[in-house]
Amino acid sequence: MEFLMKICLLFLCSFISYFVNLFFQKRNQHCYMLGYECFKAADDRKLDTDACVRVVMRNKKLGLDQYRFLLKTIVSSGLGEETYGPRNVVDGREEFPLENDAHAEMDEIMFSTLDSLFEKTGVSPSEIDILVVDVSLFSPAPSLTSRIINRYKMRHNIKSFSLSGMGCSASMLAIDLVQQLFKTYKNQFAIVVSTESIARHWYCGKEKSMMLSNCLFRNGGSSILLTNKRDLKDRCLLKLKCAVRTNIGYDDEAYGCCIQVEDPQGYQGFLLTKNLTKAAAKAFTGNLKLLLPKILPVWELLRYAISTLGKKSTKGQNLSFNLNLKSGVDHFCLHPGGRAVIDGLGKSLGLSEYDLEPTRMALYRFGNTSAGGLWYVLSYMEAKKRLKKGDKIFMVSLGAGFMCNNCVWEVMKDGLDDTRVWEDCIDEYPRKNLVNPFTEKYSWINDEILNFVRLD
């Protein structure tokens, strides 16, 4: 009997010890955002209507059919006249870019955002424990992380990671990587730099499916400061609630729908196929199956389950029922990949124009800045004073692979109103008229009479 009691006591102690350790382990696994900064180029880099036309007309390989395609694409893209292009493209050197063009582009984006981030947060570069840089199309040696470490003379034992080939969803992947590292390393500061190299990857051929990237992608990027130090949580802007990554690269169609290739003439570019929409829907659906149970209240999931059972058991009746995402989410920060992407995500999630406004305005003002795009959307929400303590922000990102990486943040304090890159124009937004002036200025290209004329 005494032996049995000892066994029971030992079991009880082990049971209590397990849950105590589990509690403290979870307690030290938080991921807080201390600050973030977005990049805005100089005004002489803006690609307005006339600047875009000059770039297009320099490509002597294009015929009338390609010009018409570009006009239609630019008009329907959702981009305005104030987006920014790479210096070499603005200067007319897109067909023969130099290695220095790419380095100069990266240095400007990385160092300007990091300088501002260190200044605003008061955190020194020497305090950074983890550094992650995600740039899909430019992977030099030494790496971009080493370039940052050298510039700021960071510690020799910093844990650095350079991510390439991850596309527009790379920033969320980098955030999740930091979160996983925080589970092992306590009391850390981490930096994530998200951007894309456009300077050396401007497509100069005539394949329509590869010209799309020139119409959508623009210069931009961001730097984010994260920590798992609990004593700093009162200074933090956001807290990461959960993150889910989905990669359907096993599907050949999905793998090839968004890929860097050479055209038949040997010009390198980014191919976007008609399978992109299908791949995005598949990856997004798979991601939501894992993410929604983590963020929606039990009663909403139960109601959906009951309605689904009812729909299966009722023949010949249409009992459509959708999950109410707003029961667990207050704001939607969608990847500003293009107007069609925003429209599709908005429809599938049942979002209003108010919900989509930050994403539409970020696309209109800055274009598709690839991995850095989500932070322009978040900055718009903050500049418009939409965020309140306790609010949940649902971030959705899609990218090559094909991947869908989503996460949910919780706002940690009231009074978030830093205008950042929106400072000089936030009062002008939202824009009611998002029609691109290409329609009015260059609609003559669609005149059928030009079929008999050679464009010089």
PDB file of C-alpha atoms in Angstrom, residues 198-388:
ATOM      1  CA  ILE A 198      13.547  45.028 -59.441  1.00  0.00           C
ATOM      2  CA  ALA A 199      16.585  46.798 -60.958  1.00  0.00           C
ATOM      3  CA  ARG A 200      18.109  43.728 -62.625  1.00  0.00           C
ATOM      4  CA  HIS A 201      14.842  41.958 -63.359  1.00  0.00           C
ATOM      5  CA  TRP A 202      12.896  44.334 -65.573  1.00  0.00           C
ATOM      6  CA  TYR A 203      11.579  42.228 -68.458  1.00  0.00           C
ATOM      7  CA  CYS A 204      12.675  43.537 -71.885  1.00  0.00           C
ATOM      8  CA  GLY A 205      11.036  40.929 -74.126  1.00  0.00           C
ATOM      9  CA  LYS A 206       7.607  40.723 -75.758  1.00  0.00           C
ATOM     10  CA  GLU A 207       5.879  37.721 -74.161  1.00  0.00           C
ATOM     11  CA  LYS A 208       2.560  38.949 -72.713  1.00  0.00           C
ATOM     12  CA  SER A 209       2.549  36.596 -69.721  1.00  0.00           C
ATOM     13  CA  MET A 210       5.986  37.929 -68.735  1.00  0.00           C
ATOM     14  CA  MET A 211       5.212  41.616 -69.311  1.00  0.00           C
ATOM     15  CA  LEU A 212       2.659  41.543 -66.481  1.00  0.00           C
ATOM     16  CA  SER A 213       5.365  41.883 -63.826  1.00  0.00           C
ATOM     17  CA  ASN A 214       6.505  45.223 -65.302  1.00  0.00           C
ATOM     18  CA  CYS A 215       2.957  46.548 -64.949  1.00  0.00           C
ATOM     19  CA  LEU A 216       2.562  45.496 -61.309  1.00  0.00           C
ATOM     20  CA  PHE A 217       5.894  45.395 -59.436  1.00  0.00           C
ATOM     21  CA  ARG A 218       7.422  48.559 -58.013  1.00  0.00           C
ATOM     22  CA  ASN A 219      10.219  49.559 -55.632  1.00  0.00           C
ATOM     23  CA  GLY A 220       9.516  49.192 -51.928  1.00  0.00           C
ATOM     24  CA  GLY A 221      10.417  47.290 -48.802  1.00  0.00           C
ATOM     25  CA  SER A 222      10.238  47.257 -45.042  1.00  0.00           C
ATOM     26  CA  SER A 223      12.150  46.474 -41.851  1.00  0.00           C
ATOM     27  CA  ILE A 224      10.464  45.022 -38.759  1.00  0.00           C
ATOM     28  CA  LEU A 225      11.810  44.800 -35.192  1.00  0.00           C
ATOM     29  CA  LEU A 226      10.568  41.840 -33.124  1.00  0.00           C
ATOM     30  CA  THR A 227      11.266  40.647 -29.582  1.00  0.00           C
ATOM     31  CA  ASN A 228      10.214  37.994 -27.074  1.00  0.00           C
ATOM     32  CA  LYS A 229      11.209  40.061 -24.037  1.00  0.00           C
ATOM     33  CA  ARG A 230       8.139  40.149 -21.810  1.00  0.00           C
ATOM     34  CA  ASP A 231       9.327  43.243 -19.955  1.00  0.00           C
ATOM     35  CA  LEU A 232       9.032  45.191 -23.240  1.00  0.00           C
ATOM     36  CA  LYS A 233       5.465  44.170 -24.068  1.00  0.00           C
ATOM     37  CA  ASP A 234       4.062  47.520 -22.914  1.00  0.00           C
ATOM     38  CA  ARG A 235       6.199  49.245 -25.562  1.00  0.00           C
ATOM     39  CA  CYS A 236       5.137  46.913 -28.366  1.00  0.00           C
ATOM     40  CA  LEU A 237       2.713  47.706 -31.167  1.00  0.00           C
ATOM     41  CA  LEU A 238       1.510  44.191 -31.979  1.00  0.00           C
ATOM     42  CA  LYS A 239       1.642  40.648 -30.647  1.00  0.00           C
ATOM     43  CA  LEU A 240       1.713  37.644 -32.981  1.00  0.00           C
ATOM     44  CA  LYS A 241      -1.207  35.359 -32.127  1.00  0.00           C
ATOM     45  CA  CYS A 242      -0.627  32.598 -34.674  1.00  0.00           C
ATOM     46  CA  ALA A 243       0.926  31.914 -38.082  1.00  0.00           C
ATOM     47  CA  VAL A 244       0.243  29.167 -40.635  1.00  0.00           C
ATOM     48  CA  ARG A 245       2.363  28.365 -43.699  1.00  0.00           C
ATOM     49  CA  THR A 246       1.105  26.404 -46.707  1.00  0.00           C
ATOM     50  CA  ASN A 247       3.187  25.250 -49.691  1.00  0.00           C
ATOM     51  CA  ILE A 248       1.579  23.306 -52.557  1.00  0.00           C
ATOM     52  CA  GLY A 249       4.746  22.991 -54.636  1.00  0.00           C
ATOM     53  CA  TYR A 250       3.978  19.283 -55.026  1.00  0.00           C
ATOM     54  CA  ASP A 251       1.338  20.337 -57.599  1.00  0.00           C
ATOM     55  CA  ASP A 252       3.050  20.834 -60.979  1.00  0.00           C
ATOM     56  CA  GLU A 253       0.547  23.452 -62.157  1.00  0.00           C
ATOM     57  CA  ALA A 254       0.897  25.422 -58.932  1.00  0.00           C
ATOM     58  CA  TYR A 255       4.689  25.146 -59.021  1.00  0.00           C
ATOM     59  CA  GLY A 256       4.901  26.567 -62.545  1.00  0.00           C
ATOM     60  CA  CYS A 257       2.233  29.272 -62.365  1.00  0.00           C
ATOM     61  CA  CYS A 258       4.568  31.914 -60.955  1.00  0.00           C
ATOM     62  CA  ILE A 259       8.136  31.240 -62.020  1.00  0.00           C
ATOM     63  CA  GLN A 260      11.316  32.949 -63.234  1.00  0.00           C
ATOM     64  CA  VAL A 261      12.262  31.785 -66.753  1.00  0.00           C
ATOM     65  CA  GLU A 262      13.803  32.887 -70.056  1.00  0.00           C
ATOM     66  CA  ASP A 263      11.601  33.598 -73.070  1.00  0.00           C
ATOM     67  CA  PRO A 264      12.382  32.146 -76.555  1.00  0.00           C
ATOM     68  CA  GLN A 265      14.538  35.206 -77.323  1.00  0.00           C
ATOM     69  CA  GLY A 266      16.644  34.685 -74.180  1.00  0.00           C
ATOM     70  CA  TYR A 267      15.192  37.535 -72.103  1.00  0.00           C
ATOM     71  CA  GLN A 268      14.800  36.650 -68.446  1.00  0.00           C
ATOM     72  CA  GLY A 269      11.566  37.519 -66.684  1.00  0.00           C
ATOM     73  CA  PHE A 270       8.827  36.389 -64.351  1.00  0.00           C
ATOM     74  CA  LEU A 271       6.163  34.205 -65.928  1.00  0.00           C
ATOM     75  CA  LEU A 272       2.610  34.488 -64.558  1.00  0.00           C
ATOM     76  CA  THR A 273       0.273  31.851 -66.056  1.00  0.00           C
ATOM     77  CA  LYS A 274      -3.502  31.441 -66.084  1.00  0.00           C
ATOM     78  CA  ASN A 275      -3.162  28.731 -63.413  1.00  0.00           C
ATOM     79  CA  LEU A 276      -2.168  31.386 -60.853  1.00  0.00           C
ATOM     80  CA  THR A 277      -5.759  31.997 -59.727  1.00  0.00           C
ATOM     81  CA  LYS A 278      -6.437  28.280 -59.302  1.00  0.00           C
ATOM     82  CA  ALA A 279      -3.207  27.746 -57.351  1.00  0.00           C
ATOM     83  CA  ALA A 280      -3.912  30.729 -55.101  1.00  0.00           C
ATOM     84  CA  ALA A 281      -7.401  29.429 -54.300  1.00  0.00           C
ATOM     85  CA  LYS A 282      -6.070  25.948 -53.476  1.00  0.00           C
ATOM     86  CA  ALA A 283      -3.263  27.212 -51.238  1.00  0.00           C
ATOM     87  CA  PHE A 284      -5.504  29.766 -49.543  1.00  0.00           C
ATOM     88  CA  THR A 285      -8.234  27.203 -48.808  1.00  0.00           C
ATOM     89  CA  GLY A 286      -5.750  24.759 -47.329  1.00  0.00           C
ATOM     90  CA  ASN A 287      -4.256  27.479 -45.156  1.00  0.00           C
ATOM     91  CA  LEU A 288      -7.634  28.625 -43.826  1.00  0.00           C
ATOM     92  CA  LYS A 289      -8.535  25.084 -42.750  1.00  0.00           C
ATOM     93  CA  LEU A 290      -5.645  25.212 -40.292  1.00  0.00           C
ATOM     94  CA  LEU A 291      -5.781  28.881 -39.367  1.00  0.00           C
ATOM     95  CA  LEU A 292      -9.482  29.557 -38.750  1.00  0.00           C
ATOM     96  CA  PRO A 293      -9.889  27.111 -35.829  1.00  0.00           C
ATOM     97  CA  LYS A 294      -7.099  29.044 -34.097  1.00  0.00           C
ATOM     98  CA  ILE A 295      -8.705  32.485 -34.439  1.00  0.00           C
ATOM     99  CA  LEU A 296     -12.493  32.091 -34.549  1.00  0.00           C
ATOM    100  CA  PRO A 297     -14.669  31.656 -31.446  1.00  0.00           C
ATOM    101  CA  VAL A 298     -16.012  28.187 -30.691  1.00  0.00           C
ATOM    102  CA  TRP A 299     -19.627  29.221 -31.181  1.00  0.00           C
ATOM    103  CA  GLU A 300     -18.908  30.394 -34.745  1.00  0.00           C
ATOM    104  CA  LEU A 301     -17.144  27.124 -35.626  1.00  0.00           C
ATOM    105  CA  LEU A 302     -19.993  25.145 -34.058  1.00  0.00           C
ATOM    106  CA  ARG A 303     -22.592  27.101 -36.004  1.00  0.00           C
ATOM    107  CA  TYR A 304     -20.698  26.478 -39.235  1.00  0.00           C
ATOM    108  CA  ALA A 305     -20.380  22.738 -38.478  1.00  0.00           C
ATOM    109  CA  ILE A 306     -24.119  22.424 -37.781  1.00  0.00           C
ATOM    110  CA  SER A 307     -25.033  24.305 -40.963  1.00  0.00           C
ATOM    111  CA  THR A 308     -22.668  22.141 -43.008  1.00  0.00           C
ATOM    112  CA  LEU A 309     -24.251  18.956 -41.670  1.00  0.00           C
ATOM    113  CA  GLY A 310     -27.659  20.371 -42.434  1.00  0.00           C
ATOM    114  CA  LYS A 311     -26.632  21.188 -45.975  1.00  0.00           C
ATOM    115  CA  LYS A 312     -25.369  17.642 -46.580  1.00  0.00           C
ATOM    116  CA  SER A 313     -28.515  16.034 -45.202  1.00  0.00           C
ATOM    117  CA  THR A 314     -30.960  18.236 -47.158  1.00  0.00           C
ATOM    118  CA  LYS A 315     -31.505  17.287 -50.790  1.00  0.00           C
ATOM    119  CA  GLY A 316     -32.355  19.822 -53.445  1.00  0.00           C
ATOM    120  CA  GLN A 317     -32.079  22.853 -51.159  1.00  0.00           C
ATOM    121  CA  ASN A 318     -29.467  25.558 -51.274  1.00  0.00           C
ATOM    122  CA  LEU A 319     -28.503  26.313 -47.680  1.00  0.00           C
ATOM    123  CA  SER A 320     -25.315  28.254 -48.300  1.00  0.00           C
ATOM    124  CA  PHE A 321     -23.602  29.305 -45.083  1.00  0.00           C
ATOM    125  CA  ASN A 322     -20.238  30.980 -44.669  1.00  0.00           C
ATOM    126  CA  LEU A 323     -18.020  31.525 -41.684  1.00  0.00           C
ATOM    127  CA  ASN A 324     -18.211  35.014 -40.263  1.00  0.00           C
ATOM    128  CA  LEU A 325     -14.525  35.955 -40.102  1.00  0.00           C
ATOM    129  CA  LYS A 326     -15.349  39.225 -38.391  1.00  0.00           C
ATOM    130  CA  SER A 327     -16.369  37.258 -35.305  1.00  0.00           C
ATOM    131  CA  GLY A 328     -12.645  36.730 -34.657  1.00  0.00           C
ATOM    132  CA  VAL A 329     -10.893  39.350 -36.822  1.00  0.00           C
ATOM    133  CA  ASP A 330     -11.260  43.149 -36.882  1.00  0.00           C
ATOM    134  CA  HIS A 331      -8.979  44.167 -39.771  1.00  0.00           C
ATOM    135  CA  PHE A 332      -7.851  42.503 -42.985  1.00  0.00           C
ATOM    136  CA  CYS A 333      -4.335  43.179 -44.268  1.00  0.00           C
ATOM    137  CA  LEU A 334      -4.227  41.546 -47.709  1.00  0.00           C
ATOM    138  CA  HIS A 335      -1.279  41.293 -50.073  1.00  0.00           C
ATOM    139  CA  PRO A 336      -1.599  44.182 -52.598  1.00  0.00           C
ATOM    140  CA  GLY A 337      -0.691  42.005 -55.554  1.00  0.00           C
ATOM    141  CA  GLY A 338      -3.081  43.590 -58.054  1.00  0.00           C
ATOM    142  CA  ARG A 339      -6.693  44.583 -58.399  1.00  0.00           C
ATOM    143  CA  ALA A 340      -7.771  41.081 -59.482  1.00  0.00           C
ATOM    144  CA  VAL A 341      -6.061  39.545 -56.423  1.00  0.00           C
ATOM    145  CA  ILE A 342      -7.761  42.001 -54.070  1.00  0.00           C
ATOM    146  CA  ASP A 343     -11.166  41.510 -55.699  1.00  0.00           C
ATOM    147  CA  GLY A 344     -10.829  37.719 -55.501  1.00  0.00           C
ATOM    148  CA  LEU A 345      -9.753  37.641 -51.855  1.00  0.00           C
ATOM    149  CA  GLY A 346     -12.423  40.167 -50.893  1.00  0.00           C
ATOM    150  CA  LYS A 347     -15.160  38.119 -52.525  1.00  0.00           C
ATOM    151  CA  SER A 348     -14.029  34.796 -51.063  1.00  0.00           C
ATOM    152  CA  LEU A 349     -13.778  36.259 -47.537  1.00  0.00           C
ATOM    153  CA  GLY A 350     -16.999  38.252 -47.775  1.00  0.00           C
ATOM    154  CA  LEU A 351     -15.279  41.595 -47.115  1.00  0.00           C
ATOM    155  CA  SER A 352     -16.707  45.079 -47.552  1.00  0.00           C
ATOM    156  CA  GLU A 353     -15.093  47.956 -49.418  1.00  0.00           C
ATOM    157  CA  TYR A 354     -14.152  49.420 -46.034  1.00  0.00           C
ATOM    158  CA  ASP A 355     -12.209  46.231 -45.261  1.00  0.00           C
ATOM    159  CA  LEU A 356     -10.461  46.323 -48.652  1.00  0.00           C
ATOM    160  CA  GLU A 357      -9.707  50.056 -48.617  1.00  0.00           C
ATOM    161  CA  PRO A 358      -6.216  49.826 -46.989  1.00  0.00           C
ATOM    162  CA  THR A 359      -5.066  47.227 -49.526  1.00  0.00           C
ATOM    163  CA  ARG A 360      -6.505  49.065 -52.530  1.00  0.00           C
ATOM    164  CA  MET A 361      -4.940  52.354 -51.452  1.00  0.00           C
ATOM    165  CA  ALA A 362      -1.524  50.742 -50.796  1.00  0.00           C
ATOM    166  CA  LEU A 363      -1.598  49.207 -54.281  1.00  0.00           C
ATOM    167  CA  TYR A 364      -2.662  52.510 -55.866  1.00  0.00           C
ATOM    168  CA  ARG A 365      -0.011  54.585 -54.079  1.00  0.00           C
ATOM    169  CA  PHE A 366       2.983  52.187 -53.995  1.00  0.00           C
ATOM    170  CA  GLY A 367       2.144  49.307 -56.366  1.00  0.00           C
ATOM    171  CA  ASN A 368       2.986  45.665 -55.729  1.00  0.00           C
ATOM    172  CA  THR A 369       6.152  45.892 -53.635  1.00  0.00           C
ATOM    173  CA  SER A 370       6.315  42.101 -53.305  1.00  0.00           C
ATOM    174  CA  ALA A 371       7.247  40.826 -49.819  1.00  0.00           C
ATOM    175  CA  GLY A 372       7.221  44.327 -48.333  1.00  0.00           C
ATOM    176  CA  GLY A 373       3.677  45.110 -49.475  1.00  0.00           C
ATOM    177  CA  LEU A 374       1.762  44.040 -46.368  1.00  0.00           C
ATOM    178  CA  TRP A 375       3.492  46.646 -44.218  1.00  0.00           C
ATOM    179  CA  TYR A 376       2.314  49.505 -46.445  1.00  0.00           C
ATOM    180  CA  VAL A 377      -1.229  48.227 -45.876  1.00  0.00           C
ATOM    181  CA  LEU A 378      -0.686  48.055 -42.114  1.00  0.00           C
ATOM    182  CA  SER A 379       0.826  51.545 -42.162  1.00  0.00           C
ATOM    183  CA  TYR A 380      -2.291  52.871 -43.901  1.00  0.00           C
ATOM    184  CA  MET A 381      -4.499  51.395 -41.161  1.00  0.00           C
ATOM    185  CA  GLU A 382      -2.330  53.027 -38.518  1.00  0.00           C
ATOM    186  CA  ALA A 383      -2.200  56.387 -40.302  1.00  0.00           C
ATOM    187  CA  LYS A 384      -6.006  56.365 -40.543  1.00  0.00           C
ATOM    188  CA  LYS A 385      -6.195  55.623 -36.784  1.00  0.00           C
ATOM    189  CA  ARG A 386      -8.185  52.440 -37.315  1.00  0.00           C
ATOM    190  CA  LEU A 387      -6.293  50.308 -34.796  1.00  0.00           C
ATOM    191  CA  LYS A 388      -7.403  49.977 -31.158  1.00  0.00           C
TER     192      LYS A 388
END
